[in-house]
Amino acid sequence: MARQRTFQSEEIIDRSIDVFMTKGYEGTSVQDLVNATGLHPGSLYNAFGSKEGLFEAALERFNTMSPFNRLLCLADTAPPRDSIKRLLAGVVDPDAHADGVTGCLISFAAAELGTTNSKLSENLHRSFRHMEDRLCRFIERGQKDGEFASTRDPRELAQFLLSIVQGIQVMSKVTNDKAYLSAATEVAFAALDQIDV
């Protein structure tokens, strides 16, 4: 008979997210994860298979819990203009979200891992594609309802916004100058109202 787990997987994953956010994937050792979670190495391996397995679980959990991604999931119902403003504000200042999360595990992982780990890169690519799709939906609805003046292709605008968001996430690792970071989001948001000629 299999032994019943005596810990909550979500709590363990949340603790591991904090470690991965601070040290990065490569910089995080199994001992770091043991220290953060309070589990023995064997329990971690039994639950997640490997450090990579735990990291994949952390990425999946982050995708569902981050305020940015939760707001993106409302792309079919939430007001487009206000929602994109909130998304951009939350990237610059996590406190703009009531349950703000500082930084983005997905952005940090992409900057660190690039194409060095094909399995994780595919996982990250899917996450980015989902974000792009949701941004595109917001923009499509905003253009249709007259909230955005731009007639540029919604997919191109979504790709542009996502690139700005990811760039700000990376820049936030080296500066906490919110005015500097906000300037980029203001320019990005203005693109939604730029009338193409």
PDB file of C-alpha atoms in Angstrom:
ATOM      1  CA  MET A   1       0.000   0.000   0.000  1.00  0.00           C
ATOM      2  CA  ALA A   2       1.391   3.424  -0.970  1.00  0.00           C
ATOM      3  CA  ARG A   3       2.180   5.761   1.894  1.00  0.00           C
ATOM      4  CA  GLN A   4      -0.147   8.748   2.151  1.00  0.00           C
ATOM      5  CA  ARG A   5       1.581  12.108   1.725  1.00  0.00           C
ATOM      6  CA  THR A   6       1.777  14.053   4.943  1.00  0.00           C
ATOM      7  CA  PHE A   7       2.235  17.459   3.288  1.00  0.00           C
ATOM      8  CA  GLN A   8       0.263  19.766   1.045  1.00  0.00           C
ATOM      9  CA  SER A   9       1.771  19.872  -2.452  1.00  0.00           C
ATOM     10  CA  GLU A  10       0.637  23.452  -3.088  1.00  0.00           C
ATOM     11  CA  GLU A  11       2.357  24.710   0.065  1.00  0.00           C
ATOM     12  CA  ILE A  12       5.571  22.920  -0.923  1.00  0.00           C
ATOM     13  CA  ILE A  13       5.386  24.319  -4.457  1.00  0.00           C
ATOM     14  CA  ASP A  14       4.753  27.840  -3.140  1.00  0.00           C
ATOM     15  CA  ARG A  15       7.837  27.611  -0.948  1.00  0.00           C
ATOM     16  CA  SER A  16       9.878  26.340  -3.876  1.00  0.00           C
ATOM     17  CA  ILE A  17       8.680  29.254  -6.028  1.00  0.00           C
ATOM     18  CA  ASP A  18      10.203  31.662  -3.513  1.00  0.00           C
ATOM     19  CA  VAL A  19      13.533  29.841  -3.765  1.00  0.00           C
ATOM     20  CA  PHE A  20      13.521  29.667  -7.570  1.00  0.00           C
ATOM     21  CA  MET A  21      12.585  33.363  -7.780  1.00  0.00           C
ATOM     22  CA  THR A  22      15.486  34.298  -5.516  1.00  0.00           C
ATOM     23  CA  LYS A  23      18.219  31.950  -6.745  1.00  0.00           C
ATOM     24  CA  GLY A  24      17.107  30.978 -10.232  1.00  0.00           C
ATOM     25  CA  TYR A  25      16.736  27.443 -11.507  1.00  0.00           C
ATOM     26  CA  GLU A  26      20.435  26.656 -11.909  1.00  0.00           C
ATOM     27  CA  GLY A  27      21.379  28.417  -8.671  1.00  0.00           C
ATOM     28  CA  THR A  28      18.874  26.438  -6.624  1.00  0.00           C
ATOM     29  CA  SER A  29      20.205  23.243  -5.093  1.00  0.00           C
ATOM     30  CA  VAL A  30      18.178  20.342  -3.800  1.00  0.00           C
ATOM     31  CA  GLN A  31      19.423  21.310  -0.341  1.00  0.00           C
ATOM     32  CA  ASP A  32      17.980  24.815  -0.834  1.00  0.00           C
ATOM     33  CA  LEU A  33      14.627  23.212  -1.596  1.00  0.00           C
ATOM     34  CA  VAL A  34      14.919  20.873   1.376  1.00  0.00           C
ATOM     35  CA  ASN A  35      15.666  23.841   3.648  1.00  0.00           C
ATOM     36  CA  ALA A  36      12.745  25.857   2.282  1.00  0.00           C
ATOM     37  CA  THR A  37      10.155  23.074   2.307  1.00  0.00           C
ATOM     38  CA  GLY A  38      11.212  21.111   5.370  1.00  0.00           C
ATOM     39  CA  LEU A  39      10.988  17.869   3.398  1.00  0.00           C
ATOM     40  CA  HIS A  40      13.674  15.228   3.113  1.00  0.00           C
ATOM     41  CA  PRO A  41      15.271  14.848  -0.341  1.00  0.00           C
ATOM     42  CA  GLY A  42      13.589  11.467  -0.776  1.00  0.00           C
ATOM     43  CA  SER A  43      10.147  12.970  -0.196  1.00  0.00           C
ATOM     44  CA  LEU A  44      10.798  15.678  -2.767  1.00  0.00           C
ATOM     45  CA  TYR A  45      11.949  13.142  -5.324  1.00  0.00           C
ATOM     46  CA  ASN A  46       9.000  10.844  -4.604  1.00  0.00           C
ATOM     47  CA  ALA A  47       6.557  13.716  -5.059  1.00  0.00           C
ATOM     48  CA  PHE A  48       8.116  15.498  -8.051  1.00  0.00           C
ATOM     49  CA  GLY A  49      10.685  13.139  -9.557  1.00  0.00           C
ATOM     50  CA  SER A  50      13.510  15.669  -9.783  1.00  0.00           C
ATOM     51  CA  LYS A  51      14.394  19.321  -9.328  1.00  0.00           C
ATOM     52  CA  GLU A  52      13.192  19.858 -12.890  1.00  0.00           C
ATOM     53  CA  GLY A  53       9.882  18.201 -12.041  1.00  0.00           C
ATOM     54  CA  LEU A  54       9.420  20.485  -9.049  1.00  0.00           C
ATOM     55  CA  PHE A  55      10.319  23.496 -11.199  1.00  0.00           C
ATOM     56  CA  GLU A  56       7.721  22.485 -13.791  1.00  0.00           C
ATOM     57  CA  ALA A  57       5.146  22.229 -11.014  1.00  0.00           C
ATOM     58  CA  ALA A  58       6.249  25.667  -9.800  1.00  0.00           C
ATOM     59  CA  LEU A  59       5.787  27.150 -13.280  1.00  0.00           C
ATOM     60  CA  GLU A  60       2.332  25.602 -13.579  1.00  0.00           C
ATOM     61  CA  ARG A  61       1.334  26.862 -10.137  1.00  0.00           C
ATOM     62  CA  PHE A  62       2.694  30.344 -10.888  1.00  0.00           C
ATOM     63  CA  ASN A  63       0.654  30.402 -14.099  1.00  0.00           C
ATOM     64  CA  THR A  64      -2.524  29.864 -12.102  1.00  0.00           C
ATOM     65  CA  MET A  65      -1.780  32.010  -9.029  1.00  0.00           C
ATOM     66  CA  SER A  66      -0.086  35.165 -10.304  1.00  0.00           C
ATOM     67  CA  PRO A  67      -2.375  38.228 -10.335  1.00  0.00           C
ATOM     68  CA  PHE A  68      -1.220  39.015 -13.880  1.00  0.00           C
ATOM     69  CA  ASN A  69      -2.314  35.639 -15.230  1.00  0.00           C
ATOM     70  CA  ARG A  70      -5.539  35.598 -13.235  1.00  0.00           C
ATOM     71  CA  LEU A  71      -6.512  38.923 -14.779  1.00  0.00           C
ATOM     72  CA  LEU A  72      -5.586  37.622 -18.226  1.00  0.00           C
ATOM     73  CA  CYS A  73      -8.061  34.772 -17.704  1.00  0.00           C
ATOM     74  CA  LEU A  74     -10.836  37.399 -17.725  1.00  0.00           C
ATOM     75  CA  ALA A  75     -10.040  38.390 -21.313  1.00  0.00           C
ATOM     76  CA  ASP A  76     -13.514  37.416 -22.513  1.00  0.00           C
ATOM     77  CA  THR A  77     -15.415  39.371 -19.856  1.00  0.00           C
ATOM     78  CA  ALA A  78     -13.387  42.130 -18.128  1.00  0.00           C
ATOM     79  CA  PRO A  79     -13.268  45.692 -19.528  1.00  0.00           C
ATOM     80  CA  PRO A  80     -10.341  45.721 -22.004  1.00  0.00           C
ATOM     81  CA  ARG A  81      -8.965  49.226 -21.432  1.00  0.00           C
ATOM     82  CA  ASP A  82      -9.102  49.141 -17.653  1.00  0.00           C
ATOM     83  CA  SER A  83      -7.788  45.572 -17.541  1.00  0.00           C
ATOM     84  CA  ILE A  84      -4.716  46.246 -19.669  1.00  0.00           C
ATOM     85  CA  LYS A  85      -3.985  49.360 -17.594  1.00  0.00           C
ATOM     86  CA  ARG A  86      -4.165  47.218 -14.457  1.00  0.00           C
ATOM     87  CA  LEU A  87      -1.959  44.541 -16.021  1.00  0.00           C
ATOM     88  CA  LEU A  88       0.741  47.063 -16.890  1.00  0.00           C
ATOM     89  CA  ALA A  89       0.489  48.828 -13.517  1.00  0.00           C
ATOM     90  CA  GLY A  90       0.848  45.508 -11.728  1.00  0.00           C
ATOM     91  CA  VAL A  91       4.030  44.677 -13.626  1.00  0.00           C
ATOM     92  CA  VAL A  92       5.659  47.925 -12.502  1.00  0.00           C
ATOM     93  CA  ASP A  93       4.220  47.887  -8.995  1.00  0.00           C
ATOM     94  CA  PRO A  94       3.052  44.496  -7.656  1.00  0.00           C
ATOM     95  CA  ASP A  95       1.311  46.344  -4.817  1.00  0.00           C
ATOM     96  CA  ALA A  96      -1.156  47.578  -7.459  1.00  0.00           C
ATOM     97  CA  HIS A  97      -2.623  44.084  -7.104  1.00  0.00           C
ATOM     98  CA  ALA A  98      -4.230  43.396  -3.746  1.00  0.00           C
ATOM     99  CA  ASP A  99      -2.300  40.134  -3.560  1.00  0.00           C
ATOM    100  CA  GLY A 100       0.725  41.350  -5.467  1.00  0.00           C
ATOM    101  CA  VAL A 101       3.506  38.967  -6.402  1.00  0.00           C
ATOM    102  CA  THR A 102       6.934  40.494  -6.841  1.00  0.00           C
ATOM    103  CA  GLY A 103       8.555  39.502 -10.117  1.00  0.00           C
ATOM    104  CA  CYS A 104       7.621  36.798 -12.591  1.00  0.00           C
ATOM    105  CA  LEU A 105       8.989  33.276 -12.348  1.00  0.00           C
ATOM    106  CA  ILE A 106       8.244  32.716 -16.038  1.00  0.00           C
ATOM    107  CA  SER A 107      10.147  35.823 -17.176  1.00  0.00           C
ATOM    108  CA  PHE A 108      13.092  35.079 -14.928  1.00  0.00           C
ATOM    109  CA  ALA A 109      13.237  31.457 -16.083  1.00  0.00           C
ATOM    110  CA  ALA A 110      13.143  32.476 -19.751  1.00  0.00           C
ATOM    111  CA  ALA A 111      15.975  34.966 -19.240  1.00  0.00           C
ATOM    112  CA  GLU A 112      18.043  32.388 -17.368  1.00  0.00           C
ATOM    113  CA  LEU A 113      17.392  29.219 -19.327  1.00  0.00           C
ATOM    114  CA  GLY A 114      16.807  30.458 -22.858  1.00  0.00           C
ATOM    115  CA  THR A 115      17.176  27.406 -25.049  1.00  0.00           C
ATOM    116  CA  THR A 116      19.525  25.486 -22.742  1.00  0.00           C
ATOM    117  CA  ASN A 117      16.762  23.166 -21.543  1.00  0.00           C
ATOM    118  CA  SER A 118      14.410  22.175 -24.354  1.00  0.00           C
ATOM    119  CA  LYS A 119      11.738  20.670 -22.094  1.00  0.00           C
ATOM    120  CA  LEU A 120      11.514  23.742 -19.876  1.00  0.00           C
ATOM    121  CA  SER A 121      11.765  26.045 -22.904  1.00  0.00           C
ATOM    122  CA  GLU A 122       8.704  24.374 -24.443  1.00  0.00           C
ATOM    123  CA  ASN A 123       6.857  24.857 -21.161  1.00  0.00           C
ATOM    124  CA  LEU A 124       7.814  28.545 -21.087  1.00  0.00           C
ATOM    125  CA  HIS A 125       6.833  29.001 -24.731  1.00  0.00           C
ATOM    126  CA  ARG A 126       3.356  27.641 -23.976  1.00  0.00           C
ATOM    127  CA  SER A 127       3.026  30.067 -21.070  1.00  0.00           C
ATOM    128  CA  PHE A 128       4.007  33.018 -23.250  1.00  0.00           C
ATOM    129  CA  ARG A 129       1.653  31.923 -25.999  1.00  0.00           C
ATOM    130  CA  HIS A 130      -1.222  31.723 -23.529  1.00  0.00           C
ATOM    131  CA  MET A 131      -0.458  35.259 -22.296  1.00  0.00           C
ATOM    132  CA  GLU A 132      -0.260  36.523 -25.873  1.00  0.00           C
ATOM    133  CA  ASP A 133      -3.589  34.887 -26.756  1.00  0.00           C
ATOM    134  CA  ARG A 134      -5.316  36.477 -23.767  1.00  0.00           C
ATOM    135  CA  LEU A 135      -3.837  39.924 -24.492  1.00  0.00           C
ATOM    136  CA  CYS A 136      -4.930  39.554 -28.100  1.00  0.00           C
ATOM    137  CA  ARG A 137      -8.473  38.799 -26.966  1.00  0.00           C
ATOM    138  CA  PHE A 138      -8.556  41.909 -24.766  1.00  0.00           C
ATOM    139  CA  ILE A 139      -7.352  44.011 -27.704  1.00  0.00           C
ATOM    140  CA  GLU A 140      -9.821  42.465 -30.157  1.00  0.00           C
ATOM    141  CA  ARG A 141     -12.683  43.259 -27.827  1.00  0.00           C
ATOM    142  CA  GLY A 142     -11.353  46.749 -27.109  1.00  0.00           C
ATOM    143  CA  GLN A 143     -11.050  47.567 -30.802  1.00  0.00           C
ATOM    144  CA  LYS A 144     -14.513  46.221 -31.547  1.00  0.00           C
ATOM    145  CA  ASP A 145     -16.084  48.248 -28.723  1.00  0.00           C
ATOM    146  CA  GLY A 146     -14.145  51.431 -29.573  1.00  0.00           C
ATOM    147  CA  GLU A 147     -12.032  51.399 -26.396  1.00  0.00           C
ATOM    148  CA  PHE A 148      -8.838  51.381 -28.486  1.00  0.00           C
ATOM    149  CA  ALA A 149      -8.376  53.591 -31.532  1.00  0.00           C
ATOM    150  CA  SER A 150      -5.614  51.547 -33.134  1.00  0.00           C
ATOM    151  CA  THR A 151      -6.630  49.444 -36.112  1.00  0.00           C
ATOM    152  CA  ARG A 152      -3.331  47.564 -36.099  1.00  0.00           C
ATOM    153  CA  ASP A 153      -3.540  43.773 -36.050  1.00  0.00           C
ATOM    154  CA  PRO A 154      -4.476  42.698 -32.475  1.00  0.00           C
ATOM    155  CA  ARG A 155      -1.957  39.854 -32.556  1.00  0.00           C
ATOM    156  CA  GLU A 156       0.898  42.251 -33.366  1.00  0.00           C
ATOM    157  CA  LEU A 157      -0.198  44.603 -30.573  1.00  0.00           C
ATOM    158  CA  ALA A 158      -0.409  41.677 -28.146  1.00  0.00           C
ATOM    159  CA  GLN A 159       3.093  40.545 -29.090  1.00  0.00           C
ATOM    160  CA  PHE A 160       4.373  44.085 -28.568  1.00  0.00           C
ATOM    161  CA  LEU A 161       2.718  44.418 -25.150  1.00  0.00           C
ATOM    162  CA  LEU A 162       3.977  41.016 -24.040  1.00  0.00           C
ATOM    163  CA  SER A 163       7.520  41.927 -25.095  1.00  0.00           C
ATOM    164  CA  ILE A 164       7.308  45.150 -23.077  1.00  0.00           C
ATOM    165  CA  VAL A 165       5.954  43.286 -20.046  1.00  0.00           C
ATOM    166  CA  GLN A 166       8.717  40.691 -20.184  1.00  0.00           C
ATOM    167  CA  GLY A 167      11.363  43.369 -20.653  1.00  0.00           C
ATOM    168  CA  ILE A 168      10.099  45.257 -17.607  1.00  0.00           C
ATOM    169  CA  GLN A 169      10.168  42.054 -15.550  1.00  0.00           C
ATOM    170  CA  VAL A 170      13.809  41.519 -16.453  1.00  0.00           C
ATOM    171  CA  MET A 171      14.699  45.188 -15.860  1.00  0.00           C
ATOM    172  CA  SER A 172      13.034  45.042 -12.441  1.00  0.00           C
ATOM    173  CA  LYS A 173      15.812  42.656 -11.393  1.00  0.00           C
ATOM    174  CA  VAL A 174      18.322  45.495 -11.644  1.00  0.00           C
ATOM    175  CA  THR A 175      16.286  48.621 -10.859  1.00  0.00           C
ATOM    176  CA  ASN A 176      13.349  49.505  -8.635  1.00  0.00           C
ATOM    177  CA  ASP A 177      12.900  52.916 -10.258  1.00  0.00           C
ATOM    178  CA  LYS A 178       9.143  52.802 -10.810  1.00  0.00           C
ATOM    179  CA  ALA A 179       9.105  56.059 -12.806  1.00  0.00           C
ATOM    180  CA  TYR A 180      11.623  54.545 -15.233  1.00  0.00           C
ATOM    181  CA  LEU A 181       9.612  51.351 -15.604  1.00  0.00           C
ATOM    182  CA  SER A 182       6.272  53.186 -15.791  1.00  0.00           C
ATOM    183  CA  ALA A 183       7.485  55.240 -18.739  1.00  0.00           C
ATOM    184  CA  ALA A 184       7.795  52.065 -20.802  1.00  0.00           C
ATOM    185  CA  THR A 185       4.272  50.951 -19.921  1.00  0.00           C
ATOM    186  CA  GLU A 186       2.854  54.378 -20.812  1.00  0.00           C
ATOM    187  CA  VAL A 187       4.447  54.230 -24.262  1.00  0.00           C
ATOM    188  CA  ALA A 188       3.189  50.668 -24.710  1.00  0.00           C
ATOM    189  CA  PHE A 189      -0.345  51.584 -23.692  1.00  0.00           C
ATOM    190  CA  ALA A 190      -0.327  54.587 -26.037  1.00  0.00           C
ATOM    191  CA  ALA A 191       0.213  52.187 -28.948  1.00  0.00           C
ATOM    192  CA  LEU A 192      -3.340  50.933 -28.415  1.00  0.00           C
ATOM    193  CA  ASP A 193      -4.648  54.399 -29.299  1.00  0.00           C
ATOM    194  CA  GLN A 194      -2.238  55.190 -32.122  1.00  0.00           C
ATOM    195  CA  ILE A 195      -4.173  55.524 -35.345  1.00  0.00           C
ATOM    196  CA  ASP A 196      -2.346  53.870 -38.197  1.00  0.00           C
ATOM    197  CA  VAL A 197      -2.162  55.772 -41.476  1.00  0.00           C
TER     198      VAL A 197
END
